[in-house]
PDB file of C-alpha atoms in Angstrom:
ATOM      1  CA  UNK A1356     141.375  79.268 149.331  1.00  0.00           C
ATOM      2  CA  UNK A1357     139.235  79.244 152.430  1.00  0.00           C
ATOM      3  CA  UNK A1358     137.007  76.702 154.039  1.00  0.00           C
ATOM      4  CA  UNK A1359     133.389  77.664 153.454  1.00  0.00           C
ATOM      5  CA  UNK A1360     131.384  75.272 155.598  1.00  0.00           C
ATOM      6  CA  UNK A1361     130.794  75.796 159.324  1.00  0.00           C
ATOM      7  CA  UNK A1362     132.468  73.473 161.826  1.00  0.00           C
ATOM      8  CA  UNK A1363     130.548  70.336 162.754  1.00  0.00           C
ATOM      9  CA  UNK A1364     130.736  68.028 165.733  1.00  0.00           C
ATOM     10  CA  UNK A1365     133.434  65.399 164.974  1.00  0.00           C
ATOM     11  CA  UNK A1366     131.514  62.675 166.830  1.00  0.00           C
ATOM     12  CA  UNK A1367     128.388  63.405 164.771  1.00  0.00           C
ATOM     13  CA  UNK A1368     130.394  63.171 161.543  1.00  0.00           C
ATOM     14  CA  UNK A1369     131.859  59.787 162.491  1.00  0.00           C
ATOM     15  CA  UNK A1370     128.429  58.533 163.554  1.00  0.00           C
ATOM     16  CA  UNK A1371     126.599  59.841 160.483  1.00  0.00           C
ATOM     17  CA  UNK A1372     129.023  59.291 157.586  1.00  0.00           C
ATOM     18  CA  UNK A1373     130.224  55.751 156.921  1.00  0.00           C
ATOM     19  CA  UNK A1374     133.144  55.528 154.513  1.00  0.00           C
ATOM     20  CA  UNK A1375     134.674  52.192 153.557  1.00  0.00           C
ATOM     21  CA  UNK A1376     137.470  50.966 151.290  1.00  0.00           C
ATOM     22  CA  UNK A1377     136.474  48.668 148.461  1.00  0.00           C
ATOM     23  CA  UNK A1378     137.935  47.153 145.308  1.00  0.00           C
ATOM     24  CA  UNK A1379     136.479  47.906 141.881  1.00  0.00           C
ATOM     25  CA  UNK A1380     135.472  44.552 140.384  1.00  0.00           C
ATOM     26  CA  UNK A1381     133.553  45.767 137.327  1.00  0.00           C
ATOM     27  CA  UNK A1382     133.732  48.868 135.102  1.00  0.00           C
ATOM     28  CA  UNK A1383     131.207  49.558 132.342  1.00  0.00           C
ATOM     29  CA  UNK A1384     130.440  52.508 130.115  1.00  0.00           C
ATOM     30  CA  UNK A1385     127.169  54.267 130.915  1.00  0.00           C
ATOM     31  CA  UNK A1386     125.950  55.992 127.738  1.00  0.00           C
ATOM     32  CA  UNK A1387     122.401  56.394 129.133  1.00  0.00           C
ATOM     33  CA  UNK A1388     123.558  58.860 131.808  1.00  0.00           C
ATOM     34  CA  UNK A1389     123.428  62.598 131.123  1.00  0.00           C
ATOM     35  CA  UNK A1390     126.950  63.058 132.491  1.00  0.00           C
ATOM     36  CA  UNK A1391     130.017  61.108 131.440  1.00  0.00           C
ATOM     37  CA  UNK A1392     130.248  58.432 134.155  1.00  0.00           C
ATOM     38  CA  UNK A1393     131.123  54.784 134.557  1.00  0.00           C
ATOM     39  CA  UNK A1394     128.968  52.089 136.117  1.00  0.00           C
ATOM     40  CA  UNK A1395     131.133  50.455 138.769  1.00  0.00           C
ATOM     41  CA  UNK A1396     130.725  47.453 141.028  1.00  0.00           C
ATOM     42  CA  UNK A1397     132.756  47.798 144.222  1.00  0.00           C
ATOM     43  CA  UNK A1398     133.511  44.860 146.536  1.00  0.00           C
ATOM     44  CA  UNK A1399     133.415  45.831 150.225  1.00  0.00           C
ATOM     45  CA  UNK A1400     134.251  42.343 151.495  1.00  0.00           C
ATOM     46  CA  UNK A1401     130.874  41.243 152.802  1.00  0.00           C
ATOM     47  CA  UNK A1402     128.870  42.848 150.001  1.00  0.00           C
ATOM     48  CA  UNK A1403     129.188  44.446 146.576  1.00  0.00           C
ATOM     49  CA  UNK A1404     127.611  47.789 145.728  1.00  0.00           C
ATOM     50  CA  UNK A1405     127.086  49.667 142.483  1.00  0.00           C
ATOM     51  CA  UNK A1406     128.191  53.232 141.844  1.00  0.00           C
ATOM     52  CA  UNK A1407     127.872  55.752 139.029  1.00  0.00           C
ATOM     53  CA  UNK A1408     131.276  57.433 139.137  1.00  0.00           C
ATOM     54  CA  UNK A1409     132.496  60.428 137.159  1.00  0.00           C
ATOM     55  CA  UNK A1410     136.034  59.199 136.617  1.00  0.00           C
ATOM     56  CA  UNK A1411     135.967  58.938 132.822  1.00  0.00           C
ATOM     57  CA  UNK A1412     138.227  61.943 132.092  1.00  0.00           C
ATOM     58  CA  UNK A1413     141.247  60.493 133.854  1.00  0.00           C
ATOM     59  CA  UNK A1414     140.757  56.715 133.992  1.00  0.00           C
ATOM     60  CA  UNK A1415     140.292  53.923 131.477  1.00  0.00           C
ATOM     61  CA  UNK A1416     138.541  50.689 132.423  1.00  0.00           C
ATOM     62  CA  UNK A1417     141.877  48.974 133.089  1.00  0.00           C
ATOM     63  CA  UNK A1418     143.009  51.795 135.410  1.00  0.00           C
ATOM     64  CA  UNK A1419     139.999  51.274 137.680  1.00  0.00           C
ATOM     65  CA  UNK A1420     139.522  47.514 137.530  1.00  0.00           C
ATOM     66  CA  UNK A1421     141.136  46.099 140.675  1.00  0.00           C
ATOM     67  CA  UNK A1422     141.799  49.546 142.182  1.00  0.00           C
ATOM     68  CA  UNK A1423     140.859  50.263 145.764  1.00  0.00           C
ATOM     69  CA  UNK A1424     138.591  53.265 146.280  1.00  0.00           C
ATOM     70  CA  UNK A1425     137.161  55.133 149.252  1.00  0.00           C
ATOM     71  CA  UNK A1426     133.367  55.305 149.167  1.00  0.00           C
ATOM     72  CA  UNK A1427     130.523  56.649 151.284  1.00  0.00           C
ATOM     73  CA  UNK A1428     128.268  53.634 151.769  1.00  0.00           C
ATOM     74  CA  UNK A1429     125.333  55.014 153.764  1.00  0.00           C
ATOM     75  CA  UNK A1430     123.845  57.699 151.512  1.00  0.00           C
ATOM     76  CA  UNK A1431     121.036  55.473 150.309  1.00  0.00           C
ATOM     77  CA  UNK A1432     120.328  54.673 146.681  1.00  0.00           C
ATOM     78  CA  UNK A1433     120.161  57.195 143.847  1.00  0.00           C
ATOM     79  CA  UNK A1434     118.660  56.080 140.531  1.00  0.00           C
ATOM     80  CA  UNK A1435     120.445  57.419 137.453  1.00  0.00           C
ATOM     81  CA  UNK A1436     118.951  56.475 134.078  1.00  0.00           C
ATOM     82  CA  UNK A1437     117.516  53.291 135.591  1.00  0.00           C
ATOM     83  CA  UNK A1438     120.774  52.345 137.349  1.00  0.00           C
ATOM     84  CA  UNK A1439     120.808  52.193 141.151  1.00  0.00           C
ATOM     85  CA  UNK A1440     123.924  53.905 142.484  1.00  0.00           C
ATOM     86  CA  UNK A1441     124.331  52.483 145.992  1.00  0.00           C
ATOM     87  CA  UNK A1442     127.504  54.225 147.145  1.00  0.00           C
ATOM     88  CA  UNK A1443     129.488  57.380 146.403  1.00  0.00           C
ATOM     89  CA  UNK A1444     133.049  56.769 145.244  1.00  0.00           C
ATOM     90  CA  UNK A1445     134.981  59.774 146.532  1.00  0.00           C
ATOM     91  CA  UNK A1446     137.353  61.911 144.513  1.00  0.00           C
ATOM     92  CA  UNK A1447     138.900  65.327 144.200  1.00  0.00           C
ATOM     93  CA  UNK A1448     138.669  67.810 141.339  1.00  0.00           C
ATOM     94  CA  UNK A1449     142.077  68.675 139.905  1.00  0.00           C
ATOM     95  CA  UNK A1450     140.858  72.158 138.996  1.00  0.00           C
ATOM     96  CA  UNK A1451     141.241  71.212 135.339  1.00  0.00           C
ATOM     97  CA  UNK A1452     137.982  69.285 135.034  1.00  0.00           C
ATOM     98  CA  UNK A1453     139.402  65.905 135.969  1.00  0.00           C
ATOM     99  CA  UNK A1454     138.448  63.875 139.029  1.00  0.00           C
ATOM    100  CA  UNK A1455     141.073  61.826 140.874  1.00  0.00           C
ATOM    101  CA  UNK A1456     139.629  59.007 142.978  1.00  0.00           C
ATOM    102  CA  UNK A1457     140.677  58.739 146.608  1.00  0.00           C
ATOM    103  CA  UNK A1458     142.452  55.586 147.662  1.00  0.00           C
ATOM    104  CA  UNK A1459     144.659  54.272 150.432  1.00  0.00           C
ATOM    105  CA  UNK A1460     148.423  54.563 150.681  1.00  0.00           C
ATOM    106  CA  UNK A1461     148.662  50.763 150.581  1.00  0.00           C
ATOM    107  CA  UNK A1462     146.211  47.920 150.134  1.00  0.00           C
ATOM    108  CA  UNK A1463     143.890  47.226 153.062  1.00  0.00           C
ATOM    109  CA  UNK A1464     141.140  44.617 153.493  1.00  0.00           C
ATOM    110  CA  UNK A1465     137.958  45.447 151.579  1.00  0.00           C
ATOM    111  CA  UNK A1466     135.336  46.844 153.917  1.00  0.00           C
ATOM    112  CA  UNK A1467     137.843  48.643 156.161  1.00  0.00           C
ATOM    113  CA  UNK A1468     136.184  51.702 157.696  1.00  0.00           C
ATOM    114  CA  UNK A1469     137.689  55.133 157.093  1.00  0.00           C
ATOM    115  CA  UNK A1470     138.027  57.436 160.127  1.00  0.00           C
TER     116      UNK A1470
END
């Protein structure tokens, strides 16, 4: 396994990409979407944002509700089947078609910035 992307300026990355920790406060099925995703509401402390997240292979509603996630919050809004996804909940592919969401080692205040 190699790294395919060219190196970038670390300062530019930290200036351009804003990642924050939030708590999932709502999980709903999303049958209108072409892919198998959930509609999530994530509380970032001072605001709540919606996300369409492809975590359905590994997680049930109860697994995600109340879980802290790491999300990119400054990508703008993407509309998916009429639903405005306002942040990108991050995850990793297990290599077996499942996505594991990224979280913190221990609970931190919602809205904490990731560096």
